[in-house]
Amino acid sequence: MKKKNLLDSKVILEASRQALIMLNPFKLVRNPVMFVVEIGSVITTAITLYSLIHPDGEFLFTATISVWLWLTIGFANFAEALAEIQGRAQAESLRATRADTQARLVVPEGIRTVPGNTLKKGDQFLVEAGEILPTDGEILEGVASIDESAITGESAPVIREAGGDRSGVTGGTRILAGSLRVGVTNNPGETFLDRMISLVEGATRQKTPNEIALTILLVGLTIIFLVVVASIPAFSSYEGVLSSPTVLIALLVCLIPTTIAGLLPAIGIAGIDRAFRANVIAKSGKAVEVAGDIDILLLDKTGTITFGNRQAVQLLPAKGVSDEEMAFSSWLSSLSDDTPEGKSIVGLAASQLSSPVAPQGLRPIPFTPETRMSGVDGPEGEIRKGAEDAVRAYTGSAFPAGISEIIAEIAGSGGTPLVVARNKTIMGVIHLKDVIKPGLKERFERLRKMGVSTVMVTGDNPLTARAIAQEAGLDDFFAQAKPEDKMQLIKKEQEKGRLVAMTGDGTNDAPSLAQADVALAMNSGTQAAKEAGNMVDLDSDPTKIIEVVEIGKQLLMTRGALTTFSIANDVAKYFAILPAMFVVSYPQLGVLNVMKLATPVSAVTSAIIFNALIIPALIPLALKGIRYRPVGASALLRRNLLIYGLGGIAVPFVGIKLIDMILVLLHFT
Amino acid sequence: MIANDWIQILVSLGLIVLIAPLVGRYLAWIYQSPHLSLEKGIYRLLGLDADREMGWKEYAAVLVVSNGVFFVAGYLVLWAQGILPLNPRHLPPLSPEVAFNTAASFVTNTNWQAYAGEAQLSNLTQMLAITFLMFVGANTGLASLVAIIRGFVREGSATIGNFWADFFRFFLRAFLPACVLMALVHVEQGSPQTLSSSVTAKTIEGAPQTLIVGPVASLESLKHLGTNGGGFYNANGAHPYENPTPLTNTLEFLEMGVFTFSLPFFFGRMIGRPRQGQVFFAVIFALYVAGLGLIEYSEKMPNPLLASASVMQKTTPLQDGGNMEGKETRFGTTQTSLFSNTTIAATTGAVDGAMDSMNPLAVLVYLVHMFLNEEPGGKGVGFAGLLKEAILAIFLAGLMVGRTPEFLGKKIESREIKLAALSLLVTPILVLWLSGLSLVLPAGKSSIDNPGPHGFMEVLYAFASGNANNGSAMAGLNVSTPYYAISIGLEMLLGRFLPLLPLLALAGSLARKKTLPENAGTFRTDTPLFILLLLGFMVLFAALTFFPPLILGPILEHLSMLHQIAF
């Protein structure tokens, strides 16, 4: 998806227009801190108008303060509008792919062509090569190769078929080959795409729990600063100093946490947006936020940690059997085996033989659950391969010396041994191995540093499971797991107070997905799985959950960092405004004017201008999120405290001084 | 400063650092062991079921109602003094507003005194109203802390303990024995302990002099051990019968610190993480020592106005120097700095010198101590306040590690933030608005004796002291007027219970939560980084809230003093 330029003049214009609409106090009251600023702006504006009618020499000052107060609210609204527009632009590009398609609806009397957006849940429609799917659905019949690049950006086509865990199809994708009968799973306006679009547009956006807690704290701080500022007129009147309402309002606005309050909605929207850019549709902002809190990540072995199928890596002949004999037997045994494992055996064996030729009259012996072996019958006799116990049952005698050791060694290393026999004589053992996806070890290490432990769930025996877990760098594994065990595991961890994340695609994953705190369903998965999860990955990449965790953490960090920055800023603003308020009556207090601001008027004005400008200055940071490094909590905190805490104290001293210098140049003193 | 000053400071602070952990461990034993048979007997006698667990609402209700009953009882004794026995001098009852103020003051562990003890109270009143309420105030404070700590210890629990068990355990196993022991020491050092109310002595010139005596030593030990602070005599710790020797000055300093500084260690033991307790102690002690440093610097500073009059103000082995105005020459500047920093920081409020005569920077320290009120703060409630600040600091900083913030395995969510913020609001509202009001209303202004920033400080100090349940007064302000008696009386009650109730609710909420296991992504709270973070948060927050009055009060007076302007 193409990223829209942040500084596109059309975008800025639209965001500004919305920022103006959001000045409506009934809308602004959702953001209590900015609402207080608006009340202050109304009062100073009234004072300005009054001094226009009754000139008192204060007009220019109050007018300037009023303008900057309104700009403060405007900038905050602009930040929120910009975040929403960014999200909408991406949704828009998705929506474009769903241009009015026609659907062939299955009705009792046959087939009727209807507009795609009139399909309702439960309807069935037909679709074939070259057509675009009109809506989300589940394949009831047929198999097809589908180009999902419109959704995922991935150009390789995917196979979807009825039954099983890969039966879901998404509206807007194109059938390349095959034809399907599809059951509609969502009513118009409720498809994942629709939900996603409404989410990024903020239509159904709700404050997340953490956002609510932070808002409460910000309201608490605002009340405290209201109390503080309200007490100043009494104090200063006792000391014989009259306080100007304009200056008091300016002080109040500088003290209350306007920076974070102005950027808070934008940070939240941008978080969901970042997830979306990673092709993950979060059903709620809460889901993204919770992802940052995850303690345990459950990962399926097959498809997530390893590539879906095992590969032959070694052919080990029995004593007295030559390498060539073993390779040839292995080659023969798998010639009619179409499974990926079988193909890998053929490939490996062929590489050890010089152009082998298959004898005439081979009769394939397919795998059956009873024999649990496969192979061929032909001029070379009976060639079979299978698991250790199946082959032993077939030969009816003990393995020759050395074979059991080889088998144990392969199993111990996490591999799968397949025994090859010719005419009931053991030829050797094929070493099949799970191939771990590249780069996973580093990602798990990153997770460990974030405090997330990884647990592999597999149906393999404990020995195999341990070896793979070790090789992939996982913290723990759960072997010989049945689907229902996953559910128990999640519940057990949750009872200990841990938050659990998992990925899944099958219908039998659905209960666990519903139970997990963060559940990333694969878009290729069944409808049940997608309904049960709270996020859907359009790329159907199980390891994407790791990115989601990082996005969640980044979201919380950005909030915390900007809050800290916002509060730390207050110190400098005090040093700008308080001396300005009292220095005329008490020249001794001049030493507190550490920034050496020119005059009381320029000091107050500089502080309020800084307070307003810092909001747009931080918009890029709020939208992008602060940088996340997996270095552990303490190091992260030390770093962020240094940047946003100490930096938050220092930056405004410089900023206010610079603005004051400009004001002096402009003779605004 | 000379070597002698350093020795006094190091010995005093060293003793606190040595004793506090041991007392903390002992207090933890008190609350982690079964009832003693003596306690069982008392519960049976009073008809209390000390094993019945209470939810936070019931705990808070029992706490408030029982304190209310004690308050009324205390008020009645003060009001009926005229007709009660043990009043040979026929002292009249206190005026209703001063009686209200006094009952409120002592039940809240404040010990603000709008009366002069030796002139207005009979021995029976000193024992029945004053001493009794002193025990109540300190015990209630500690009980509430124990309940709040249970919020962290418990998991999935609807209850936070039994108020009466918490109340009596500390009283019987620690407070009362310590008071009796130290009362004997004070008698040995020269404090009177008698039921007669006066003795007549002959002065050197042969003239008769009536000396007021009474149960002074017992009140004295209780006054400091319970961080109460209300003196038998109006001159408080500067009176030779209350504080006869330099040794008693140091003992009283230790009495003030021994329980209050032990509470972080107590907390660490109770939650099973002694290191966390040490970290909190470090925070408290750092603020305490910083305050002491500034006071000592300020009080050793020669007054520029006197310096220009060629007054010798240097400290030598033969004479103490610096700002000697209002100080007992028996104690000198360093002992007064130690004593005053402790009495304010631990909210005792007893004094051994005139606070009104301290230099402005020292007053700045006193004010900041009372605004924070947590280093170590009053019995129990001070440390509870520190936990509240910790929760807020952790919430803010904790977000920066990318997780929903946790403290001791408890997730900090909107309910906790709401309650902590509610508790935090009380101090700014009471202190800033009541002192602001008093600086504007004629009834408030007419009591102010000094003009300019000094008079401003006196009013600010009075309300800071009332809200913090500190009880020390700067003087220079006539607080026996109905206006001040009632406003400060109300403030003491509100300043005590309004912040405490949300914290009990917070404990209730935490006790219900699961305790989460820690992992590498959890932000640790038992590290030096956390000490700095909490210190930074507390100082920044207090500064932001109280910067305007601090500028108009002590800072303005200090800068004026440097410019040789007096008020």
Coordinates of C-alpha atoms in Angstrom, one line a residue, chain B residues 138 148 336 446 457 548:
Chain B
A138 CA -1.2 7.4 66.1
I148 CA -3.4 -0.6 52.7
T336 CA 17.6 22.8 66.4
S446 CA -6.8 40.6 61.1
M457 CA 4.2 32.6 55.1
P548 CA 3.4 30.3 43.2

